[in-house]
Coordinates of C-alpha atoms in Angstrom, one line a residue:
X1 CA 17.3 12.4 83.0
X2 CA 20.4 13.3 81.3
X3 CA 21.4 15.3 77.9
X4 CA 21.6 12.4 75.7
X5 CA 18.0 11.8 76.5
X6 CA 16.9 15.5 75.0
X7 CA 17.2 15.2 71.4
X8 CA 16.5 18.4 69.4
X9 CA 14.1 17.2 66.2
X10 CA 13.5 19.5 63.3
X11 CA 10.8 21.1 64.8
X12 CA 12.1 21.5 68.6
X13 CA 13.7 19.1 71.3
X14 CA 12.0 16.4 73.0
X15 CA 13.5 15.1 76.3
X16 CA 12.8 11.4 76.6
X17 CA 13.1 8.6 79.6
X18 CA 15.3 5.7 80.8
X19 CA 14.1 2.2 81.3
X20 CA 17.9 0.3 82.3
X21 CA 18.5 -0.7 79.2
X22 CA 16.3 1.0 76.7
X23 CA 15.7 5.0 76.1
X24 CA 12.4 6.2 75.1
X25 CA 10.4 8.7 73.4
X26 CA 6.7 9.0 73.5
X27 CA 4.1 11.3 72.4
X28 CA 6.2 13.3 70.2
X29 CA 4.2 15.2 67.7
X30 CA 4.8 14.6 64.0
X31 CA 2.3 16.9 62.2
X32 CA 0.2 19.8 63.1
X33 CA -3.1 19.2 64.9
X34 CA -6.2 17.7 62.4
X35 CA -8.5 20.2 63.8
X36 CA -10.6 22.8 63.1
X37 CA -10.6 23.6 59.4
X38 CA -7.8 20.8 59.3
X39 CA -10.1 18.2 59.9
X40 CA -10.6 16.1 56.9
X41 CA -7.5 17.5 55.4
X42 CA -3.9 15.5 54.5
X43 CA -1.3 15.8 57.3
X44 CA 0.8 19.4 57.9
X45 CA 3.9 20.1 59.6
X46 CA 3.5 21.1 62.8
X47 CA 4.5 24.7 64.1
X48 CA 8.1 24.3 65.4
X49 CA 8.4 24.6 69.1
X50 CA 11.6 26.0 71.4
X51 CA 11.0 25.1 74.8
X52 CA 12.0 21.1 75.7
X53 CA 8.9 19.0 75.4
X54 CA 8.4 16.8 77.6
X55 CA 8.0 13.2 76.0
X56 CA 7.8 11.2 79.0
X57 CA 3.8 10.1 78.3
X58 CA 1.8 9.0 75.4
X59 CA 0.3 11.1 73.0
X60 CA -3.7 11.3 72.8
X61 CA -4.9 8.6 70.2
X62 CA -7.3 9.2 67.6
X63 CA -11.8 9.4 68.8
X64 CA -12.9 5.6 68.6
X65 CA -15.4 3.4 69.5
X66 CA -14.9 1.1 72.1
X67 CA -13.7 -3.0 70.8
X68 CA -13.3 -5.0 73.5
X69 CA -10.3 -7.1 71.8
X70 CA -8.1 -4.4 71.6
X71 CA -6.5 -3.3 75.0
X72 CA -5.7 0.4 74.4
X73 CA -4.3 0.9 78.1
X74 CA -5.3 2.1 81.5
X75 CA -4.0 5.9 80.9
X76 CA -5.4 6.5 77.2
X77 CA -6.8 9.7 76.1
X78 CA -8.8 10.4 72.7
X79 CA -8.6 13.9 71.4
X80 CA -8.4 14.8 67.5
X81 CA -5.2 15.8 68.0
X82 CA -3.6 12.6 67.8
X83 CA -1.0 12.7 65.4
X84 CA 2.0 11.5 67.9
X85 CA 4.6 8.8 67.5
X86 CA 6.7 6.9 69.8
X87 CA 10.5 6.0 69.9
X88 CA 12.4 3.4 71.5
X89 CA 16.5 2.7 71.2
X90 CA 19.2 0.9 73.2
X91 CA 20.1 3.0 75.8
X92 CA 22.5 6.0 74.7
X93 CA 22.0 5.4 71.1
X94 CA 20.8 8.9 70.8
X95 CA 23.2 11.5 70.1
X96 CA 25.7 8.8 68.6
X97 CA 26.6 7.4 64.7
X98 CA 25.1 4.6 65.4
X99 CA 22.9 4.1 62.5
X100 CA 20.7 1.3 63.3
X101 CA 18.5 0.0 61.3
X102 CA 14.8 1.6 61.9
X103 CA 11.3 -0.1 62.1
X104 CA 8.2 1.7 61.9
X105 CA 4.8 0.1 63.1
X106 CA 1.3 1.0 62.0
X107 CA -1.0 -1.0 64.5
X108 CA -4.3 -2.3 62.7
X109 CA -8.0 -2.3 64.2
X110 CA -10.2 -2.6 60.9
X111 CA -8.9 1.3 59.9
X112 CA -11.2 2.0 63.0
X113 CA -9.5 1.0 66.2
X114 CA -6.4 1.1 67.8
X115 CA -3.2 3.3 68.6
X116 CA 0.4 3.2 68.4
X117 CA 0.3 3.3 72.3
X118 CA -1.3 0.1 73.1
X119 CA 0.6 -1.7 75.4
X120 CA 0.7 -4.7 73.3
X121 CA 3.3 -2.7 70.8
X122 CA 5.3 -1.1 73.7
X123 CA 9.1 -1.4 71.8
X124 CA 11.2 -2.5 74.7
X125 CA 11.3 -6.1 73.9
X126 CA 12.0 -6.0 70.6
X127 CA 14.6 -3.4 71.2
X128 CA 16.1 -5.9 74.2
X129 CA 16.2 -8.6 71.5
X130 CA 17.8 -6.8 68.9
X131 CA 20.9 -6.3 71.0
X132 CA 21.0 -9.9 72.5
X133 CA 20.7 -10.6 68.8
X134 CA 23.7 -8.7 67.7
X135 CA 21.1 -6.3 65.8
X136 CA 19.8 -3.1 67.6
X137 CA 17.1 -1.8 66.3
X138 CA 15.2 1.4 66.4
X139 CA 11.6 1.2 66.7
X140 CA 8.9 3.7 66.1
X141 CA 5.2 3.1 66.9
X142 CA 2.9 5.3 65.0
X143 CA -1.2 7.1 65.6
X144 CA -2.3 7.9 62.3
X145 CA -6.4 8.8 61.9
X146 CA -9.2 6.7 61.9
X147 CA -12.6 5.7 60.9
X148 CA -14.6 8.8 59.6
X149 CA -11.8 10.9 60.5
X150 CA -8.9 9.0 58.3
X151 CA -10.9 7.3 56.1
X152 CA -14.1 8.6 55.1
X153 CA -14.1 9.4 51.3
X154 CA -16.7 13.0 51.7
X155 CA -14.4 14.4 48.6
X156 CA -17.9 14.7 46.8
X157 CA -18.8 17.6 49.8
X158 CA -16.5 20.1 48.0
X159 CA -13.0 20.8 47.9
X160 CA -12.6 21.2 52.0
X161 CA -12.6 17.6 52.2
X162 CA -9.6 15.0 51.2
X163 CA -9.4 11.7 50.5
X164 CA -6.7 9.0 52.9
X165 CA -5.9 11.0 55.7
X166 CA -4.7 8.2 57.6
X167 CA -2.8 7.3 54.8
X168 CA -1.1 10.8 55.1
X169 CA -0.3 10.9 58.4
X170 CA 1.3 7.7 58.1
X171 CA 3.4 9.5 55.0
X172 CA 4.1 12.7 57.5
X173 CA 5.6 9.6 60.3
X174 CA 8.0 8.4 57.8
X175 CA 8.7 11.9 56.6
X176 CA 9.4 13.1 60.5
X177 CA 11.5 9.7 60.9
X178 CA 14.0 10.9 57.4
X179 CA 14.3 14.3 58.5
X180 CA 14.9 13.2 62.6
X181 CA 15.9 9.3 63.1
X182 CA 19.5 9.5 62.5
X183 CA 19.4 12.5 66.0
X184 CA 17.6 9.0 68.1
X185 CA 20.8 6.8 66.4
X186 CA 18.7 5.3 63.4
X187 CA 19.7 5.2 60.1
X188 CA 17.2 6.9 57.9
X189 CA 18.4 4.8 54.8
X190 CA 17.1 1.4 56.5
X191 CA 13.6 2.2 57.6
X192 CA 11.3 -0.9 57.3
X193 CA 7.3 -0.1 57.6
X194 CA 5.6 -2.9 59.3
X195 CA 2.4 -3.1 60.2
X196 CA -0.8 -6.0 60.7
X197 CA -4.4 -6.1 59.7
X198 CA -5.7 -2.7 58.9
X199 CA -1.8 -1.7 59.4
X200 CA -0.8 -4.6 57.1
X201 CA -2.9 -2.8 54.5
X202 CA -1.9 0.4 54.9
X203 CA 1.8 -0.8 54.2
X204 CA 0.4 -3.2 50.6
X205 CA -1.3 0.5 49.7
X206 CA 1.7 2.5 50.2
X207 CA 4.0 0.0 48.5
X208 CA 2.3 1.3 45.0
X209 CA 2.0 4.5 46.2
X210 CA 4.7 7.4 44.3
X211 CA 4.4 9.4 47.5
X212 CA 6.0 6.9 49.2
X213 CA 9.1 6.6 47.2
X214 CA 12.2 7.0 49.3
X215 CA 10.5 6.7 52.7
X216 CA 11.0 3.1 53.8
X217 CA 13.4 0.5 52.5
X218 CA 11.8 -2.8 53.2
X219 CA 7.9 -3.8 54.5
X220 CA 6.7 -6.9 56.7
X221 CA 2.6 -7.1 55.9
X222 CA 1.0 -9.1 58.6
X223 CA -2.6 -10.4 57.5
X224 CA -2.7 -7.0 54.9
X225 CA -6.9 -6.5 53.8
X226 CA -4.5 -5.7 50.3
X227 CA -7.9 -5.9 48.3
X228 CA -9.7 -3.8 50.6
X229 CA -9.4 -0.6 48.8
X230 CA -12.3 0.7 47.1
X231 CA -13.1 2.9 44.4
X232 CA -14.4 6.0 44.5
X233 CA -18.2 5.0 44.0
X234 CA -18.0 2.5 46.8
X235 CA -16.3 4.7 49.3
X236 CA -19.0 7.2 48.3
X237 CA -21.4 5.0 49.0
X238 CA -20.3 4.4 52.6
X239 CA -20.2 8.2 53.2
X240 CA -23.3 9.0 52.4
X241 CA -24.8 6.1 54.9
X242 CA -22.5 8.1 57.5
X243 CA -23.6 11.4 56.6
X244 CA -27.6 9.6 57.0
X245 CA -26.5 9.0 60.7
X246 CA -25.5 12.6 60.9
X247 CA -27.7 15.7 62.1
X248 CA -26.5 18.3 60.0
X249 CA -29.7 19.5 58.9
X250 CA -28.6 19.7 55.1
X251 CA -25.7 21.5 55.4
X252 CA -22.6 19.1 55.6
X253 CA -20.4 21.9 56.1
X254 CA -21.7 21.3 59.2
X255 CA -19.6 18.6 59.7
X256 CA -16.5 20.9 60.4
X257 CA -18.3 22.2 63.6
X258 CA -19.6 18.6 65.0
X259 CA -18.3 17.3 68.2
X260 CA -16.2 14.4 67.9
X261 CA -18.3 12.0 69.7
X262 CA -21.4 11.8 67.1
X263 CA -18.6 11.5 64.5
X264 CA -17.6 8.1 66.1
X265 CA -21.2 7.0 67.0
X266 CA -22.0 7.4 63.6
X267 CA -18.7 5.8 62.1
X268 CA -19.3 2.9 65.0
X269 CA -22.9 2.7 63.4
X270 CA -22.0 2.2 60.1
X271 CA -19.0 -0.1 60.4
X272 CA -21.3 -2.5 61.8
X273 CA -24.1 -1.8 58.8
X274 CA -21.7 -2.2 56.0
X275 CA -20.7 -6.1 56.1
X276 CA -24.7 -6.6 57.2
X277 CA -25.5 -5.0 54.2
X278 CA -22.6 -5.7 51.7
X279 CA -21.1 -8.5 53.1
X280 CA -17.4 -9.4 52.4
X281 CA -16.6 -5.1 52.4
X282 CA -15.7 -3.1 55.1
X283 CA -16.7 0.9 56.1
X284 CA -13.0 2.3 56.1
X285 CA -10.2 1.5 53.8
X286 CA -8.2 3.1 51.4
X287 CA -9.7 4.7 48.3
X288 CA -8.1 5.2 45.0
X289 CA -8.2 9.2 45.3
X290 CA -5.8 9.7 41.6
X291 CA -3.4 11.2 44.6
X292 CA -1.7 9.1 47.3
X293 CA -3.1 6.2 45.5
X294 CA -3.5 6.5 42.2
X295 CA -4.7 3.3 41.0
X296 CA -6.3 0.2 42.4
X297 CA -3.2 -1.3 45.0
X298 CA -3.8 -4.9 43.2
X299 CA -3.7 -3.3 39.8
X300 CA -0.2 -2.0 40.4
X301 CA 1.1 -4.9 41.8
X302 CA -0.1 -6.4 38.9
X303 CA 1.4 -4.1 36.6
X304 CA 4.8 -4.1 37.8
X305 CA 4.2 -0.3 39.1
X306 CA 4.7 -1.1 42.9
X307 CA 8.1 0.3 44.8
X308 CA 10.8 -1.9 44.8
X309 CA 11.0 -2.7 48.5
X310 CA 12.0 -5.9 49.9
X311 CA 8.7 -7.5 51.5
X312 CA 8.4 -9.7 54.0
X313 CA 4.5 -11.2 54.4
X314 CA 2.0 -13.6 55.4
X315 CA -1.0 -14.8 57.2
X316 CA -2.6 -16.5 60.3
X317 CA -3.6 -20.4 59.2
X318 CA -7.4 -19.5 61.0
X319 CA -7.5 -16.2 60.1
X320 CA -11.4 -15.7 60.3
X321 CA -12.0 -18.1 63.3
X322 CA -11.7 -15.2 65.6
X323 CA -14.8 -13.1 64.1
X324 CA -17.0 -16.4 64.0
X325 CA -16.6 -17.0 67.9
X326 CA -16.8 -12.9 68.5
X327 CA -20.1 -13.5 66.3
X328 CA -18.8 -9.9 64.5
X329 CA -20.4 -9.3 60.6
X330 CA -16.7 -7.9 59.8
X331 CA -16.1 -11.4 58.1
X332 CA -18.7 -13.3 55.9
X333 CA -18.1 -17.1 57.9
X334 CA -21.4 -18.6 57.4
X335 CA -22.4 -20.5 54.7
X336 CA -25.0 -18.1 54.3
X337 CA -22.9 -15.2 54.2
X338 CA -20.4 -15.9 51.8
X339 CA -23.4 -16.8 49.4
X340 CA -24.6 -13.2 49.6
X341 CA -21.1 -11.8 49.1
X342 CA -20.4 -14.1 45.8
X343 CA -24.2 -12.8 44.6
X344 CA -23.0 -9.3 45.2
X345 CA -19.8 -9.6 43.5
X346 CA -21.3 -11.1 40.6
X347 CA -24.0 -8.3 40.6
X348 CA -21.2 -5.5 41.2
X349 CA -18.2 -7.0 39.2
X350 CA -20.1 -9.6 36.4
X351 CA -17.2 -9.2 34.4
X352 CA -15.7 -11.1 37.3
X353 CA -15.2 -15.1 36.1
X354 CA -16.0 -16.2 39.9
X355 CA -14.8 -20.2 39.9
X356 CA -17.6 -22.9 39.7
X357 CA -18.4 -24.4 43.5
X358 CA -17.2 -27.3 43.1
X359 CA -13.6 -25.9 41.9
X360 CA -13.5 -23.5 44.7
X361 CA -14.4 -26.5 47.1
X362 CA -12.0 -28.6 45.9
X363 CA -9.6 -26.4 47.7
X364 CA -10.7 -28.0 51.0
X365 CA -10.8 -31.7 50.7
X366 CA -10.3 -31.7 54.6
X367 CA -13.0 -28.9 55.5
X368 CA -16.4 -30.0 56.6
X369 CA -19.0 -27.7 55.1
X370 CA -19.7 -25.7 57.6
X371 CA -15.9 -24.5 58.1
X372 CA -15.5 -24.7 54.3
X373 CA -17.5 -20.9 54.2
X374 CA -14.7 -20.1 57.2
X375 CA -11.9 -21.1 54.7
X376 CA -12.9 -19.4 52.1
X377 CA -14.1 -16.4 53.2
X378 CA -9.9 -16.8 55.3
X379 CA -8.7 -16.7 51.5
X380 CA -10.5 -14.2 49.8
X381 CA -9.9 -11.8 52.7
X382 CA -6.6 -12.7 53.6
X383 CA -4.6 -15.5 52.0
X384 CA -5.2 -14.9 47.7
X385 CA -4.6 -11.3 48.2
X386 CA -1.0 -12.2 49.9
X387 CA 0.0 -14.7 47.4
X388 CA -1.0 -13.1 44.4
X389 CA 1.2 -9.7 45.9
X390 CA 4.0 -12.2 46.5
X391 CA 4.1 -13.7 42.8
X392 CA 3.8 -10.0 41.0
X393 CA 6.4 -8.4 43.4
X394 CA 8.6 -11.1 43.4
X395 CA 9.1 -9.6 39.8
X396 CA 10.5 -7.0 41.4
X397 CA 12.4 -7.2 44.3
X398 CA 13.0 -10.3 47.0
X399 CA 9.4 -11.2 48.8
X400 CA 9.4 -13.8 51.2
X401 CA 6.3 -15.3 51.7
X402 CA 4.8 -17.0 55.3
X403 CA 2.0 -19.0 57.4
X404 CA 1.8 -18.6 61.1
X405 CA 0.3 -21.4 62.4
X406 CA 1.0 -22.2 66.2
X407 CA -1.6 -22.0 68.8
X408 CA -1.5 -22.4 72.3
X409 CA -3.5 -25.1 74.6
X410 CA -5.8 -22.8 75.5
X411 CA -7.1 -21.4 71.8
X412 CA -7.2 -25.2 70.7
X413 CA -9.8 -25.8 73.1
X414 CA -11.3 -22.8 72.0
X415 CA -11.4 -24.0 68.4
X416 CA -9.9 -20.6 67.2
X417 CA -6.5 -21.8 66.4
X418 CA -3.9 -19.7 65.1
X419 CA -6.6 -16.6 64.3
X420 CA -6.0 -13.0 63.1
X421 CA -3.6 -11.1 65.1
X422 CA -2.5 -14.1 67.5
X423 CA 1.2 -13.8 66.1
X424 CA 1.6 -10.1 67.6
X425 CA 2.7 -10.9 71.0
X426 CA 5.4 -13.2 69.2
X427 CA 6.6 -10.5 67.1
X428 CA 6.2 -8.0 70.2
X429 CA 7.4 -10.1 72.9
X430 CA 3.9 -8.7 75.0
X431 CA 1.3 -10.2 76.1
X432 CA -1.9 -9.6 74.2
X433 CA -3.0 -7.6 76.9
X434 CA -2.2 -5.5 79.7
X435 CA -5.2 -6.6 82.0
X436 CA -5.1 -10.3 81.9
X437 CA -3.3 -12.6 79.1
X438 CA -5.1 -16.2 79.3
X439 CA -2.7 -17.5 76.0
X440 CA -0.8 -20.0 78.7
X441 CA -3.9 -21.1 80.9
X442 CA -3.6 -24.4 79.4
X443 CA 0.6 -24.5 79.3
X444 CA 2.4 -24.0 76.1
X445 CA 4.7 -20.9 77.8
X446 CA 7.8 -22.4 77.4
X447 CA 7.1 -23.1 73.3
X448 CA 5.7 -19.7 72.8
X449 CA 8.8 -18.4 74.9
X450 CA 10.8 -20.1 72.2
X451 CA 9.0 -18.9 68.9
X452 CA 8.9 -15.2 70.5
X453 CA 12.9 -15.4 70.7
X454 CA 12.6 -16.9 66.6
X455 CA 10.0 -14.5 65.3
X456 CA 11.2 -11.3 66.5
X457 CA 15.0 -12.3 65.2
X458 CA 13.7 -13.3 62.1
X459 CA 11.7 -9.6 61.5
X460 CA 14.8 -8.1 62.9
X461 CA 17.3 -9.7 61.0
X462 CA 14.7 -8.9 57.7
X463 CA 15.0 -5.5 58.7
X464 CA 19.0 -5.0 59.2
X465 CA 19.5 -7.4 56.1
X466 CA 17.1 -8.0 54.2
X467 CA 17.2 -11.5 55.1
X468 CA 14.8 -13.1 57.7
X469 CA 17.1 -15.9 58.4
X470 CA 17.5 -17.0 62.2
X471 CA 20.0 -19.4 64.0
X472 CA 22.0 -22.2 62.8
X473 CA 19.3 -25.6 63.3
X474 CA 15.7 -23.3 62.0
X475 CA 14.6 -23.8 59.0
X476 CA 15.8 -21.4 56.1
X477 CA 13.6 -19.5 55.0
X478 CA 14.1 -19.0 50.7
X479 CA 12.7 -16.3 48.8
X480 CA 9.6 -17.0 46.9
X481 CA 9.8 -17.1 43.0
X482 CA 7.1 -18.0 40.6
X483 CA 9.3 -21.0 39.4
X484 CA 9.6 -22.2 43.3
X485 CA 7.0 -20.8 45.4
X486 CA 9.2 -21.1 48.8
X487 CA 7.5 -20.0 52.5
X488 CA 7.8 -20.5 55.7
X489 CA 5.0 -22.4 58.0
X490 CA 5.9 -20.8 61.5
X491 CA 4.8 -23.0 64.2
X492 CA 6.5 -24.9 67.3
X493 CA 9.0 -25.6 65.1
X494 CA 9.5 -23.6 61.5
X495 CA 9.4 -25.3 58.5
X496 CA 9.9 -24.6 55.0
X497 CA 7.3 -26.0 52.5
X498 CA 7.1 -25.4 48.3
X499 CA 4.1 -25.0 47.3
X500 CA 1.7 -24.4 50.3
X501 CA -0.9 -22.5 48.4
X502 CA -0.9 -24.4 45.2
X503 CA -4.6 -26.0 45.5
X504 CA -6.0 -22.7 46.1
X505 CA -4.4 -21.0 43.5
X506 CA -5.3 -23.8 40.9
X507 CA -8.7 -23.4 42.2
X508 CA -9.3 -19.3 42.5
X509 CA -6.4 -18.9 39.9
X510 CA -3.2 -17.8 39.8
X511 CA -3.1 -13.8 38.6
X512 CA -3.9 -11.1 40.9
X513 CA -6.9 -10.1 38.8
X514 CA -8.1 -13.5 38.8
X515 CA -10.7 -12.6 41.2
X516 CA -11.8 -9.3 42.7

């Protein structure tokens, strides 16, 4: 331990650790605790302390239910107060004017799952590669409520209860990282938010939100849910099927005085009901509250109303292939399914002009039927949403636009391919997880070693620059325009392609209120 590793934030110092070549931070508390009468309430500063915190150990992470695909780690605790963050710099950046460029990480796990802390988004590598890349690089990971308790909508309960708290504490981060960054050696004028799935989303929502004005500088959106925020009727009815799970004899303000763990039962219990019952729709998400989201995300985007912020973003080429083999209802893949979720759009939406079948088929001359469900359910969740956000904000500021499609051996034989969230140990430079990574069993190591080295100097390079370029002899990657729809198919070897998504866009249309 030494001085430069005790930094003194704006609400007390935090002493931090050395790994060689990298300082760290972790478990620092951003806001106050979300207990108590807080619960259910937007993120508060927390009380200012004066003794040196120690911040040699994560932070607790947020009540969950268990998901066996994400790896939270061997020393994880769960408490309500959860509202830490983590920060890692080239060693003795702290202390100095270095002002490096910051990112800032919101881990996905369907707005259910999943911590900053995982050991899959430990920031050592990328912070190792931003200095062998002639970029270092701050990076912050982030906990931020979940499930009922960041995302329930009980705003029709009374006036005790808010709408988004994940959404705020995710705010409160990025306010903690302008009023303290530039003390770790960051530069608080270059913050990027980056974030995947559930994360991805929270980034698209707060790119249209006015609360987020001034607090990050550029976004990367991996696989962003961006249509996945609901209005208030929706969300309402999703809180009342969690209250029906409830024993709070008639009195929600019962609710206040619950133990946490029939709070997550009951949130696990409905997150699995929801896409049974409503396929194609999720428990959590965002709601449009008239307050940190005012209007629908895709609405603003349409509109021209969303920040302009530089946005890097893109999806996985088999998106959905991963909740078909985990057999999970969070994705409609059968044929079957995604019949019930058109039938409930058109009953919910009928203003809605949903494409004829054979249109919407045509988008997948190579499909057989039975993966042809896959596909589109991959599009409407994932892929339409991203290029429709691409065209509007490309109005607005630079967008570029991507497909990650490498897979190793091993998830070829597995018939899963390049599915949701297999690009994060690229981007991270860690294994998937930190119990056993099988990703090589079949070989591939060397190629993965390879795009790991490309992808994070690409994000880095976005995030310094504004310009995800890599070395001399890669493919560049172009901005994409309405006029030339430029992105970048990431694979063994990157390559740039015009005009990826045209058949799907000709067939599901080509405005982001084309379909809902």
């Amino acid at each position: 331990m030494t001085d430069q590793l005790t930094v003194e934030t704006a609400h007390g110092p935090v002493r931090g650790g050395n790994a060689g070549d990298v300082d760290v931070w972790k478990g620092v508390r951003f806001a106050a605790p979300p207990t108590g009468e807080r619960r259910w309430r937007h993120a508060a500063e927390p009380e200012p302390w004066t003794a040196v915190a120690d911040a040699d150990r994560y932070g607790h992470v947020c009540p969950q239910p268990t998901m066996p695909v994400i790896d939270l780690g061997p020393d994880t605790t769960t408490d309500e107060d959860c509202l830490f963050l983590n920060v890692w710099t080239p060693a003795g950046a702290a202390g100095s004017d270095a002002w490096l460029p910051v990112l800032v990480w919101v881990h996905g796990g369907a707005y259910l799952c999943g911590s900053g802390s995982q050991p899959l988004y430990d920031g050592a590598s990328l912070v190792r590669r931003s200095v062998a890349g002639g970029v270092p690089a701050v990076i912050v990971t982030v906990n931020y409520r979940m499930g009922v308790f960041g995302f329930a909508d009980l705003t029709g309960l009374g006036e005790d209860y808010q709408a988004n708290c994940g959404l705020s504490d995710v705010l409160a981060a990025l306010r903690w990282v302008q009023a303290n960054i530039e003390r770790f050696g960051g530069d608080p004028a270059t913050v990027t938010l980056f974030g995947e799935s559930a994360g991805a989303g929270v980034v698209t929502t707060l790119l249209t939100s006015p609360a987020a004005r001034g607090l990050f500088h550029r976004a990367v959106a991996q696989s962003s849910p961006a249509s996945s925020v609901y209005e208030h009727d929706r969300a309402d009815r999703h809180a009342r099927l969690l209250l029906d799970r409830l024993d709070v004899g008639g009195d929600p303000g019962r609710l206040h005085d619950l133990d946490p763990r029939p709070l997550v039962a009951a949130s696990g219990g409905v997150f699995n009901e929801v896409p049974e019952r409503f396929p194609g729709t999720i428990a959590f998400a965002p709601v449009v509250d008239g307050d940190l989201v005012p209007i629908d995300p895709m609405d603003a985007f349409s509109a021209g109303l969303a920040l302009d912020v530089p946005l890097l973003i893109g999806t996985n080429r088999d998106e959905t292939s991963l909740f078909r083999w985990m057999r999970s209802p969070l994705m409609p893949v059968s044929e079957s399914q995604v019949e019930a979720m058109f039938a409930m759009i058109a009953q919910e939406q009928p203003e809605l002009a949903i494409p004829e079948r054979h249109v919407m088929h045509a988008a997948y001359p190579r499909e057989r039927r039975r993966r042809r469900s896959m596909g589109i359910s991959r599009d409407l969740g994932f892929r339409l949403p991203t290029v429709w956000i691409a065209q509007a904000h490309s109005r607005r500021a630079p967008v570029y636009l991507y497909r990650f499609d490498w897979a190793t051996p091993f998830f070829r034989a597995l018939r899963i391919g390049a599915t949701h969230a297999t690009e994060l140990p690229y981007v991270w430079g860690n294994p998937a997880s930190a119990t056993r990574d099988l990703s090589y069993k079949l070989g591939g190591r060397r190629t993965g070693e390879r795009l790991t080295a490309r992808m994070q100097q690409r994000w880095l390079n976005f995030a310094a620059h504004g310009d995800p370029a890599a070395d001399s002899g890669h493919a560049r990657w172009q901005p994409y325009t309405d006029q030339r729809r430029h992105s970048l198919r990431i694979g063994a070897r990157d390559s740039a392609v015009t005009g990826l998504d045209d058949p799907l866009l000709d067939a599901f249309g080509h405005d982001v209120l084309a379909f809902g």
